[in-house]
Amino acid sequence: MWWLKEVWVIDPSQNLSAPRDVLVKGGQVLEMSSALTEEEVLELAQGEQVETIDGRGKFIFPGLIDVHTHLREPGQEEKEDILSGSRAAVRGGFTTILAMANTQPVIDNRALVEFVRLQGERAGYAHVLPIGTVTKGMQGGELAEMVDMKAGGAAAFSDDGKNIQNAEVMRLALEYAKLTGLPIISHCEDKDLAGEGQMRRGMASARMGLKGIPASAESVIVARDLLLAEETGGKLHLAHISTTESVDLIRQAKARGVNVSAEVNPHHLIFCEEELSITDTALKVNPPLGSRRDRESLIEGLRDGTLDMIATDHAPHTQSEKARPFAEAPFGIASLETALSAVWQYLVLSGRLSLDRVIEAWSVSPAKRFGLPGGSLKPGAPADMVLFDPDYSEVIDSAQLVSKARNTPFLGKTLQGFPVMVWVEGRLVQRNRSVI
């Protein structure tokens, strides 16, 4: 049994932001009170050993839920596997992660869905929930057996990494997925507009002499998929939104009652195209970093609820891949271990976002939208929890990372504010920044 004393609880599911004592027993939150005595705790323990944690100066909040993680297993385990990815997750404060389907082979059938789910259970760290493909082989043509994949444990469906270019296939997918109650996650990118672009088209791409991807490559597909969701009544989730135009379109669609949710990645909230360098591929991502105006629109969209949630888009690559010239290096940041700390340092401490909104967007909203356990510290809820020390600082050192990947823009930099203890169903899995 755990007794967290005088810790500041942030639980948007209860509209709670206040100091409390928190008791955890049997894998669940047992009680939350502003004044627990030792006698009361021992009575509730019923003979079970009690470990007491001094929570003064720290926050406790529901475990983060990342709805957009690439774990690379099966097929590319040299970049990441389910064990290393789930260890990285709990080190970063994530107790549930949704694993994208663009592995090798892609997760387009029930057997592979069950493989990913069972590998996550065997790992024993974060909950690993597989995402199945929308189309067979991620070829954008014939629909995959979504109902069967849901029965195997799929949490959503996406061809992320490839946009479904055929609008009729996307319309049918939204119709078919209604049988499952699960969302279709759209990777919004018109491949003809994007072409062979390496970064956002604009002054920075011209300066660097690289082919650019116009903002419209995203917003055109956002507009299309919003109209299809409106027509079908399907459940749509838009991945990694990055442009002002996309935020405006989503805001308008929500006002019309379209069944849509959207996510934004930490790197799009923190960085912009001006910070790219031809000699550093760490910030080469897809969708590419946008303008300052885009970044401001994304922050405002997250603040006002147009963008429902934050998601890492953790995209691990080998060091040799990221060491290639900018035009040849793959897109992606490995971010599970640094995402929360980066958001705290760059956005919360600066006053751009409140911690309450961050936790709502990274825990409560994903749980509600995807129908997942977690997202709350109400008594009786699973004890998926994060103890966060706002004053703890750490130099991001490749030797300390537990992910196999090192492609992070924070390598060698000092970040402040980290999870120092993490529980999954009441079981301690990370303590003092070490995964247990």
Tab-separated table of C-alpha atoms in Angstrom:
chain	number	residue	atom	x	y	z
A	1	MET	CA	0.000	0.000	0.000
A	2	TRP	CA	1.199	3.519	-0.868
A	3	TRP	CA	0.574	6.679	1.134
A	4	LEU	CA	1.493	9.871	-0.705
A	5	LYS	CA	1.409	12.674	1.830
A	6	GLU	CA	0.713	16.347	1.126
A	7	VAL	CA	1.115	16.007	-2.633
A	8	TRP	CA	-0.487	18.468	-5.048
A	9	VAL	CA	-3.122	16.512	-6.982
A	10	ILE	CA	-3.953	17.572	-10.527
A	11	ASP	CA	-6.935	15.627	-11.824
A	12	PRO	CA	-8.983	17.446	-14.459
A	13	SER	CA	-11.501	14.583	-14.474
A	14	GLN	CA	-12.536	15.801	-11.006
A	15	ASN	CA	-11.757	19.500	-11.597
A	16	LEU	CA	-9.250	19.033	-8.804
A	17	SER	CA	-6.047	20.973	-8.287
A	18	ALA	CA	-5.229	20.978	-4.596
A	19	PRO	CA	-3.005	19.369	-1.930
A	20	ARG	CA	-4.206	15.954	-0.794
A	21	ASP	CA	-3.077	12.688	0.733
A	22	VAL	CA	-3.478	9.811	-1.723
A	23	LEU	CA	-3.782	6.136	-0.778
A	24	VAL	CA	-3.182	3.345	-3.291
A	25	LYS	CA	-4.023	-0.281	-2.594
A	26	GLY	CA	-4.748	-3.342	-4.717
A	27	GLY	CA	-3.844	-1.603	-7.955
A	28	GLN	CA	-6.420	1.145	-7.460
A	29	VAL	CA	-6.722	4.585	-5.948
A	30	LEU	CA	-8.230	3.794	-2.564
A	31	GLU	CA	-8.837	7.192	-1.058
A	32	MET	CA	-7.986	10.858	-1.439
A	33	SER	CA	-8.252	13.175	1.536
A	34	SER	CA	-6.956	16.495	2.794
A	35	ALA	CA	-6.327	15.121	6.290
A	36	LEU	CA	-5.466	11.460	6.803
A	37	THR	CA	-4.110	10.304	10.145
A	38	GLU	CA	-1.696	7.433	10.621
A	39	GLU	CA	-4.380	5.527	12.518
A	40	GLU	CA	-6.822	5.872	9.621
A	41	VAL	CA	-4.224	4.718	7.110
A	42	LEU	CA	-3.249	1.664	9.174
A	43	GLU	CA	-6.898	0.723	9.547
A	44	LEU	CA	-7.399	0.916	5.782
A	45	ALA	CA	-4.189	-1.047	5.194
A	46	GLN	CA	-5.618	-4.019	7.106
A	47	GLY	CA	-2.190	-5.341	7.952
A	48	GLU	CA	-0.597	-4.580	4.590
A	49	GLN	CA	2.778	-2.843	4.658
A	50	VAL	CA	2.507	0.890	3.982
A	51	GLU	CA	5.202	2.801	2.090
A	52	THR	CA	5.007	6.525	2.749
A	53	ILE	CA	6.076	9.120	0.177
A	54	ASP	CA	6.617	12.773	1.096
A	55	GLY	CA	4.825	14.579	-1.726
A	56	ARG	CA	5.506	18.139	-0.655
A	57	GLY	CA	6.612	20.288	-3.583
A	58	LYS	CA	5.552	17.664	-6.115
A	59	PHE	CA	2.521	16.988	-8.317
A	60	ILE	CA	0.591	13.743	-8.715
A	61	PHE	CA	-1.576	13.276	-11.794
A	62	PRO	CA	-3.084	10.480	-13.885
A	63	GLY	CA	-0.620	8.562	-16.035
A	64	LEU	CA	-0.172	10.102	-19.463
A	65	ILE	CA	-1.757	8.376	-22.452
A	66	ASP	CA	0.058	8.676	-25.769
A	67	VAL	CA	-2.173	7.898	-28.730
A	68	HIS	CA	0.616	8.126	-31.306
A	69	THR	CA	3.724	6.017	-30.702
A	70	HIS	CA	5.904	4.104	-33.157
A	71	LEU	CA	7.472	1.026	-31.548
A	72	ARG	CA	8.834	-0.550	-34.785
A	73	GLU	CA	8.188	-4.149	-33.673
A	74	PRO	CA	7.747	-6.387	-35.611
A	75	GLY	CA	10.412	-5.945	-38.247
A	76	GLN	CA	12.587	-2.977	-37.264
A	77	GLU	CA	13.685	-3.904	-33.759
A	78	GLU	CA	17.080	-2.285	-34.301
A	79	LYS	CA	15.281	1.075	-34.009
A	80	GLU	CA	12.962	0.182	-31.120
A	81	ASP	CA	11.064	-2.792	-29.798
A	82	ILE	CA	8.018	-3.079	-27.583
A	83	LEU	CA	10.092	-3.704	-24.450
A	84	SER	CA	12.455	-0.764	-24.939
A	85	GLY	CA	9.615	1.518	-26.064
A	86	SER	CA	7.398	0.690	-23.107
A	87	ARG	CA	10.342	1.221	-20.727
A	88	ALA	CA	10.970	4.608	-22.343
A	89	ALA	CA	7.287	5.383	-21.935
A	90	VAL	CA	7.181	4.913	-18.173
A	91	ARG	CA	10.438	6.816	-17.759
A	92	GLY	CA	8.703	9.725	-19.473
A	93	GLY	CA	5.454	9.490	-17.483
A	94	PHE	CA	3.341	7.512	-19.974
A	95	THR	CA	1.357	4.601	-18.566
A	96	THR	CA	-0.559	3.799	-21.770
A	97	ILE	CA	0.736	4.022	-25.338
A	98	LEU	CA	-1.000	3.274	-28.624
A	99	ALA	CA	1.384	1.593	-31.068
A	100	MET	CA	1.076	2.627	-34.714
A	101	ALA	CA	0.624	-0.017	-37.374
A	102	ASN	CA	3.357	0.881	-39.884
A	103	THR	CA	5.685	-1.910	-38.831
A	104	GLN	CA	7.160	-4.600	-41.110
A	105	PRO	CA	4.852	-6.396	-41.686
A	106	VAL	CA	2.132	-3.840	-41.074
A	107	ILE	CA	-0.493	-4.616	-38.415
A	108	ASP	CA	-3.389	-5.379	-40.751
A	109	ASN	CA	-4.870	-8.542	-39.222
A	110	ARG	CA	-5.978	-9.910	-35.879
A	111	ALA	CA	-2.970	-12.193	-35.374
A	112	LEU	CA	-0.544	-9.272	-35.553
A	113	VAL	CA	-2.764	-7.114	-33.335
A	114	GLU	CA	-2.687	-9.860	-30.718
A	115	PHE	CA	1.084	-10.211	-31.112
A	116	VAL	CA	1.665	-6.532	-30.292
A	117	ARG	CA	-0.787	-6.613	-27.390
A	118	LEU	CA	0.780	-9.738	-25.890
A	119	GLN	CA	4.313	-8.401	-26.336
A	120	GLY	CA	3.244	-5.355	-24.375
A	121	GLU	CA	1.836	-7.529	-21.602
A	122	ARG	CA	5.041	-9.573	-21.501
A	123	ALA	CA	7.128	-6.411	-21.229
A	124	GLY	CA	5.169	-5.422	-18.129
A	125	TYR	CA	5.632	-1.659	-18.166
A	126	ALA	CA	3.218	0.716	-19.919
A	127	HIS	CA	-0.040	-0.617	-21.304
A	128	VAL	CA	0.643	-1.180	-25.018
A	129	LEU	CA	-2.464	-1.009	-27.194
A	130	PRO	CA	-2.092	-1.807	-30.898
A	131	ILE	CA	-3.511	0.296	-33.705
A	132	GLY	CA	-4.563	-1.715	-36.767
A	133	THR	CA	-4.298	-0.499	-40.337
A	134	VAL	CA	-7.257	0.918	-42.231
A	135	THR	CA	-6.318	-0.821	-45.477
A	136	LYS	CA	-4.686	-4.160	-46.209
A	137	GLY	CA	-0.937	-3.799	-46.490
A	138	MET	CA	-1.375	-0.044	-45.972
A	139	GLN	CA	-1.836	0.148	-49.737
A	140	GLY	CA	-4.795	2.511	-49.592
A	141	GLY	CA	-7.152	0.159	-51.433
A	142	GLU	CA	-9.036	-2.754	-49.840
A	143	LEU	CA	-10.199	-2.208	-46.281
A	144	ALA	CA	-8.677	-4.356	-43.531
A	145	GLU	CA	-10.877	-6.468	-41.233
A	146	MET	CA	-11.407	-3.838	-38.578
A	147	VAL	CA	-14.100	-5.685	-36.629
A	148	ASP	CA	-11.837	-8.728	-36.295
A	149	MET	CA	-8.883	-6.573	-35.260
A	150	LYS	CA	-10.961	-4.893	-32.577
A	151	ALA	CA	-11.798	-8.330	-31.193
A	152	GLY	CA	-8.033	-8.940	-30.985
A	153	GLY	CA	-7.452	-5.775	-28.997
A	154	ALA	CA	-7.042	-2.946	-31.526
A	155	ALA	CA	-7.677	0.519	-30.040
A	156	ALA	CA	-8.019	2.438	-33.320
A	157	PHE	CA	-7.226	2.192	-37.044
A	158	SER	CA	-4.704	4.167	-39.073
A	159	ASP	CA	-2.477	3.991	-42.117
A	160	ASP	CA	-0.229	6.549	-40.406
A	161	GLY	CA	2.876	7.165	-42.428
A	162	LYS	CA	0.732	7.081	-45.552
A	163	ASN	CA	-2.324	9.160	-46.271
A	164	ILE	CA	-5.334	7.382	-47.757
A	165	GLN	CA	-5.343	9.243	-51.062
A	166	ASN	CA	-8.590	7.763	-52.393
A	167	ALA	CA	-11.499	9.710	-50.901
A	168	GLU	CA	-13.972	6.893	-51.502
A	169	VAL	CA	-11.780	4.460	-49.552
A	170	MET	CA	-11.638	6.958	-46.696
A	171	ARG	CA	-15.411	7.408	-46.789
A	172	LEU	CA	-15.965	3.656	-46.667
A	173	ALA	CA	-13.459	3.337	-43.813
A	174	LEU	CA	-15.348	5.892	-41.736
A	175	GLU	CA	-18.584	4.008	-42.422
A	176	TYR	CA	-17.142	0.577	-41.631
A	177	ALA	CA	-15.353	1.708	-38.466
A	178	LYS	CA	-18.707	2.745	-36.978
A	179	LEU	CA	-19.316	-0.970	-36.381
A	180	THR	CA	-16.367	-0.968	-33.972
A	181	GLY	CA	-16.963	2.339	-32.197
A	182	LEU	CA	-13.253	3.098	-32.680
A	183	PRO	CA	-11.781	6.123	-34.471
A	184	ILE	CA	-10.060	6.307	-37.808
A	185	ILE	CA	-6.780	8.187	-37.338
A	186	SER	CA	-5.919	10.200	-40.423
A	187	HIS	CA	-2.377	11.023	-41.522
A	188	CYS	CA	-3.330	14.188	-43.389
A	189	GLU	CA	-0.905	14.621	-46.264
A	190	ASP	CA	-1.665	14.982	-49.951
A	191	LYS	CA	1.250	13.091	-51.486
A	192	ASP	CA	1.096	15.018	-54.771
A	193	LEU	CA	1.345	18.359	-52.987
A	194	ALA	CA	4.006	17.088	-50.583
A	195	GLY	CA	6.104	15.525	-53.317
A	196	GLU	CA	9.695	14.925	-52.257
A	197	GLY	CA	9.686	17.829	-49.817
A	198	GLN	CA	11.991	17.747	-46.804
A	199	MET	CA	10.652	20.647	-44.714
A	200	ARG	CA	7.914	23.301	-44.805
A	201	ARG	CA	7.962	25.351	-47.994
A	202	GLY	CA	8.911	28.935	-47.235
A	203	MET	CA	11.836	31.233	-46.580
A	204	ALA	CA	13.685	28.637	-44.511
A	205	SER	CA	13.476	25.945	-47.215
A	206	ALA	CA	14.676	28.472	-49.788
A	207	ARG	CA	17.583	29.464	-47.523
A	208	MET	CA	18.572	25.836	-47.003
A	209	GLY	CA	18.100	24.913	-50.660
A	210	LEU	CA	15.701	22.059	-49.876
A	211	LYS	CA	12.451	21.035	-51.489
A	212	GLY	CA	9.524	22.289	-49.438
A	213	ILE	CA	6.158	20.820	-48.439
A	214	PRO	CA	3.372	23.413	-48.622
A	215	ALA	CA	1.033	23.851	-45.673
A	216	SER	CA	-1.817	22.982	-48.023
A	217	ALA	CA	-0.514	19.399	-48.284
A	218	GLU	CA	-1.972	18.943	-44.803
A	219	SER	CA	-4.950	21.293	-44.788
A	220	VAL	CA	-6.408	20.002	-48.065
A	221	ILE	CA	-6.729	16.505	-46.581
A	222	VAL	CA	-7.955	17.882	-43.243
A	223	ALA	CA	-10.770	19.636	-45.130
A	224	ARG	CA	-11.584	16.488	-47.121
A	225	ASP	CA	-11.673	14.192	-44.114
A	226	LEU	CA	-13.772	16.597	-42.070
A	227	LEU	CA	-16.353	16.688	-44.863
A	228	LEU	CA	-16.338	12.882	-45.104
A	229	ALA	CA	-16.752	12.546	-41.331
A	230	GLU	CA	-19.637	14.990	-41.475
A	231	GLU	CA	-21.286	13.041	-44.292
A	232	THR	CA	-20.846	9.600	-42.721
A	233	GLY	CA	-21.143	10.418	-39.031
A	234	GLY	CA	-17.893	8.494	-38.607
A	235	LYS	CA	-15.478	8.913	-35.709
A	236	LEU	CA	-12.426	10.788	-37.002
A	237	HIS	CA	-9.157	11.589	-35.254
A	238	LEU	CA	-6.631	13.850	-36.984
A	239	ALA	CA	-2.979	13.116	-36.246
A	240	HIS	CA	-0.125	15.618	-35.778
A	241	ILE	CA	-1.880	18.853	-36.778
A	242	SER	CA	0.701	21.488	-37.695
A	243	THR	CA	-0.835	24.399	-39.631
A	244	THR	CA	-2.958	27.454	-38.912
A	245	GLU	CA	-5.352	26.500	-41.708
A	246	SER	CA	-5.922	23.053	-40.228
A	247	VAL	CA	-6.717	24.506	-36.798
A	248	ASP	CA	-9.245	26.896	-38.370
A	249	LEU	CA	-10.899	24.069	-40.316
A	250	ILE	CA	-11.188	21.870	-37.221
A	251	ARG	CA	-12.617	24.726	-35.167
A	252	GLN	CA	-15.291	25.333	-37.822
A	253	ALA	CA	-16.088	21.617	-38.113
A	254	LYS	CA	-16.542	21.254	-34.365
A	255	ALA	CA	-18.923	24.201	-34.397
A	256	ARG	CA	-20.979	22.246	-36.951
A	257	GLY	CA	-21.025	19.169	-34.712
A	258	VAL	CA	-18.608	16.965	-36.681
A	259	ASN	CA	-17.423	13.942	-34.686
A	260	VAL	CA	-13.731	14.816	-34.782
A	261	SER	CA	-10.802	15.030	-32.393
A	262	ALA	CA	-7.276	16.210	-33.131
A	263	GLU	CA	-3.810	15.988	-31.649
A	264	VAL	CA	-0.711	18.166	-31.703
A	265	ASN	CA	2.891	17.066	-31.150
A	266	PRO	CA	5.170	18.741	-28.571
A	267	HIS	CA	7.775	19.616	-31.199
A	268	HIS	CA	5.232	21.603	-33.205
A	269	LEU	CA	4.323	23.529	-30.046
A	270	ILE	CA	7.939	24.278	-29.134
A	271	PHE	CA	9.910	24.702	-32.367
A	272	CYS	CA	9.397	26.342	-35.757
A	273	GLU	CA	11.094	26.192	-39.155
A	274	GLU	CA	13.540	28.994	-38.286
A	275	GLU	CA	15.365	26.633	-35.926
A	276	LEU	CA	16.188	24.073	-38.603
A	277	SER	CA	19.779	23.615	-39.718
A	278	ILE	CA	21.117	21.835	-42.785
A	279	THR	CA	23.694	20.116	-40.538
A	280	ASP	CA	21.253	18.850	-37.892
A	281	THR	CA	18.489	16.366	-38.709
A	282	ALA	CA	17.095	16.073	-35.163
A	283	LEU	CA	14.203	18.424	-35.995
A	284	LYS	CA	13.428	16.891	-39.375
A	285	VAL	CA	9.851	15.717	-38.843
A	286	ASN	CA	6.725	15.018	-40.855
A	287	PRO	CA	4.554	17.034	-40.907
A	288	PRO	CA	7.388	19.550	-40.988
A	289	LEU	CA	7.871	22.363	-38.515
A	290	GLY	CA	5.849	25.383	-39.552
A	291	SER	CA	6.077	29.119	-39.100
A	292	ARG	CA	5.851	31.117	-35.889
A	293	ARG	CA	2.247	31.877	-36.846
A	294	ASP	CA	1.524	28.144	-37.117
A	295	ARG	CA	3.064	27.544	-33.701
A	296	GLU	CA	0.944	30.279	-32.117
A	297	SER	CA	-2.199	28.873	-33.760
A	298	LEU	CA	-1.432	25.413	-32.396
A	299	ILE	CA	-0.913	26.708	-28.861
A	300	GLU	CA	-4.138	28.699	-29.033
A	301	GLY	CA	-5.969	25.698	-30.513
A	302	LEU	CA	-4.808	23.543	-27.627
A	303	ARG	CA	-5.784	26.186	-25.099
A	304	ASP	CA	-9.320	26.613	-26.449
A	305	GLY	CA	-9.981	22.890	-27.005
A	306	THR	CA	-9.953	22.924	-30.812
A	307	LEU	CA	-7.019	20.533	-30.482
A	308	ASP	CA	-8.094	17.912	-27.976
A	309	MET	CA	-4.868	16.247	-27.012
A	310	ILE	CA	-1.091	16.129	-27.145
A	311	ALA	CA	0.633	13.091	-28.660
A	312	THR	CA	4.357	12.460	-29.005
A	313	ASP	CA	4.572	10.805	-32.465
A	314	HIS	CA	7.597	9.029	-30.949
A	315	ALA	CA	9.532	8.016	-34.077
A	316	PRO	CA	12.776	6.198	-33.230
A	317	HIS	CA	15.530	5.802	-35.818
A	318	THR	CA	19.084	4.500	-35.706
A	319	GLN	CA	21.958	6.942	-35.298
A	320	SER	CA	23.342	6.017	-38.698
A	321	GLU	CA	20.037	6.882	-40.384
A	322	LYS	CA	19.806	10.277	-38.722
A	323	ALA	CA	23.503	10.961	-39.518
A	324	ARG	CA	22.726	11.060	-43.243
A	325	PRO	CA	22.543	14.386	-45.107
A	326	PHE	CA	19.343	16.306	-44.324
A	327	ALA	CA	17.631	15.411	-47.611
A	328	GLU	CA	18.320	11.696	-47.069
A	329	ALA	CA	17.649	11.341	-43.333
A	330	PRO	CA	14.299	9.931	-42.174
A	331	PHE	CA	11.643	12.075	-40.535
A	332	GLY	CA	11.052	11.755	-36.804
A	333	ILE	CA	11.953	12.494	-33.189
A	334	ALA	CA	12.310	9.944	-30.389
A	335	SER	CA	10.416	11.759	-27.666
A	336	LEU	CA	8.793	9.506	-25.053
A	337	GLU	CA	11.436	10.251	-22.410
A	338	THR	CA	11.626	14.021	-22.927
A	339	ALA	CA	8.186	15.149	-24.148
A	340	LEU	CA	6.580	15.959	-20.793
A	341	SER	CA	9.657	17.743	-19.477
A	342	ALA	CA	10.000	19.776	-22.679
A	343	VAL	CA	6.364	20.865	-22.525
A	344	TRP	CA	6.772	21.776	-18.850
A	345	GLN	CA	9.930	23.810	-19.454
A	346	TYR	CA	9.030	25.538	-22.714
A	347	LEU	CA	5.272	25.992	-22.369
A	348	VAL	CA	4.114	25.671	-18.752
A	349	LEU	CA	6.902	27.588	-17.029
A	350	SER	CA	6.599	30.312	-19.679
A	351	GLY	CA	2.864	30.646	-18.976
A	352	ARG	CA	1.753	29.574	-22.446
A	353	LEU	CA	-0.154	26.537	-21.122
A	354	SER	CA	-1.398	25.559	-17.678
A	355	LEU	CA	-0.331	22.222	-16.221
A	356	ASP	CA	-4.004	21.400	-15.714
A	357	ARG	CA	-4.640	21.784	-19.459
A	358	VAL	CA	-1.563	19.735	-20.316
A	359	ILE	CA	-2.728	16.846	-18.120
A	360	GLU	CA	-6.254	17.075	-19.485
A	361	ALA	CA	-4.899	16.943	-23.044
A	362	TRP	CA	-2.450	14.124	-22.340
A	363	SER	CA	-4.543	11.910	-20.094
A	364	VAL	CA	-8.226	12.732	-19.651
A	365	SER	CA	-9.028	13.550	-23.282
A	366	PRO	CA	-7.261	10.507	-24.809
A	367	ALA	CA	-8.993	8.191	-22.322
A	368	LYS	CA	-12.417	9.612	-23.159
A	369	ARG	CA	-11.970	9.754	-26.928
A	370	PHE	CA	-10.454	6.288	-27.316
A	371	GLY	CA	-12.556	4.632	-24.602
A	372	LEU	CA	-9.571	3.670	-22.462
A	373	PRO	CA	-9.148	3.003	-18.748
A	374	GLY	CA	-7.189	5.678	-16.937
A	375	GLY	CA	-7.256	9.438	-17.123
A	376	SER	CA	-8.535	9.814	-13.561
A	377	LEU	CA	-7.469	9.488	-9.933
A	378	LYS	CA	-10.989	9.014	-8.591
A	379	PRO	CA	-11.237	6.362	-5.855
A	380	GLY	CA	-11.655	3.014	-7.577
A	381	ALA	CA	-9.757	4.103	-10.712
A	382	PRO	CA	-6.674	2.144	-11.825
A	383	ALA	CA	-3.626	3.542	-10.049
A	384	ASP	CA	-1.851	4.651	-13.225
A	385	MET	CA	-0.100	7.669	-11.741
A	386	VAL	CA	2.831	10.019	-12.161
A	387	LEU	CA	4.686	11.814	-9.363
A	388	PHE	CA	6.235	14.879	-11.000
A	389	ASP	CA	9.018	16.976	-9.501
A	390	PRO	CA	8.934	20.464	-11.071
A	391	ASP	CA	12.395	21.323	-9.745
A	392	TYR	CA	14.287	18.212	-10.815
A	393	SER	CA	16.789	18.986	-13.604
A	394	GLU	CA	18.584	16.550	-15.830
A	395	VAL	CA	21.028	16.721	-18.715
A	396	ILE	CA	19.665	14.570	-21.531
A	397	ASP	CA	22.457	12.031	-21.889
A	398	SER	CA	22.366	9.265	-24.464
A	399	ALA	CA	23.840	6.867	-21.912
A	400	GLN	CA	20.825	7.359	-19.637
A	401	LEU	CA	18.095	6.933	-22.265
A	402	VAL	CA	16.325	3.577	-22.202
A	403	SER	CA	14.892	3.905	-25.698
A	404	LYS	CA	17.120	2.368	-28.355
A	405	ALA	CA	16.900	5.659	-30.263
A	406	ARG	CA	18.932	8.818	-29.682
A	407	ASN	CA	17.295	11.088	-32.273
A	408	THR	CA	16.184	13.839	-29.933
A	409	PRO	CA	16.831	17.587	-30.301
A	410	PHE	CA	17.379	17.779	-26.529
A	411	LEU	CA	20.489	15.598	-26.438
A	412	GLY	CA	23.133	17.307	-24.318
A	413	LYS	CA	20.666	19.942	-23.093
A	414	THR	CA	19.332	20.440	-19.577
A	415	LEU	CA	15.601	20.089	-19.001
A	416	GLN	CA	13.756	20.879	-15.797
A	417	GLY	CA	10.741	19.035	-14.443
A	418	PHE	CA	10.550	15.244	-14.630
A	419	PRO	CA	8.481	12.269	-13.485
A	420	VAL	CA	10.329	10.822	-10.491
A	421	MET	CA	7.917	7.964	-9.720
A	422	VAL	CA	5.443	6.199	-12.016
A	423	TRP	CA	2.902	3.511	-11.156
A	424	VAL	CA	1.007	1.230	-13.530
A	425	GLU	CA	-2.037	-0.321	-11.845
A	426	GLY	CA	-0.462	0.442	-8.475
A	427	ARG	CA	2.841	-1.227	-9.331
A	428	LEU	CA	5.886	1.034	-9.168
A	429	VAL	CA	7.716	0.887	-12.519
A	430	GLN	CA	9.948	3.976	-12.312
A	431	ARG	CA	11.692	5.489	-9.311
A	432	ASN	CA	14.175	8.372	-9.200
A	433	ARG	CA	14.365	8.336	-13.038
A	434	SER	CA	15.316	4.640	-13.124
A	435	VAL	CA	13.017	2.066	-14.676
A	436	ILE	CA	12.464	-0.825	-12.299
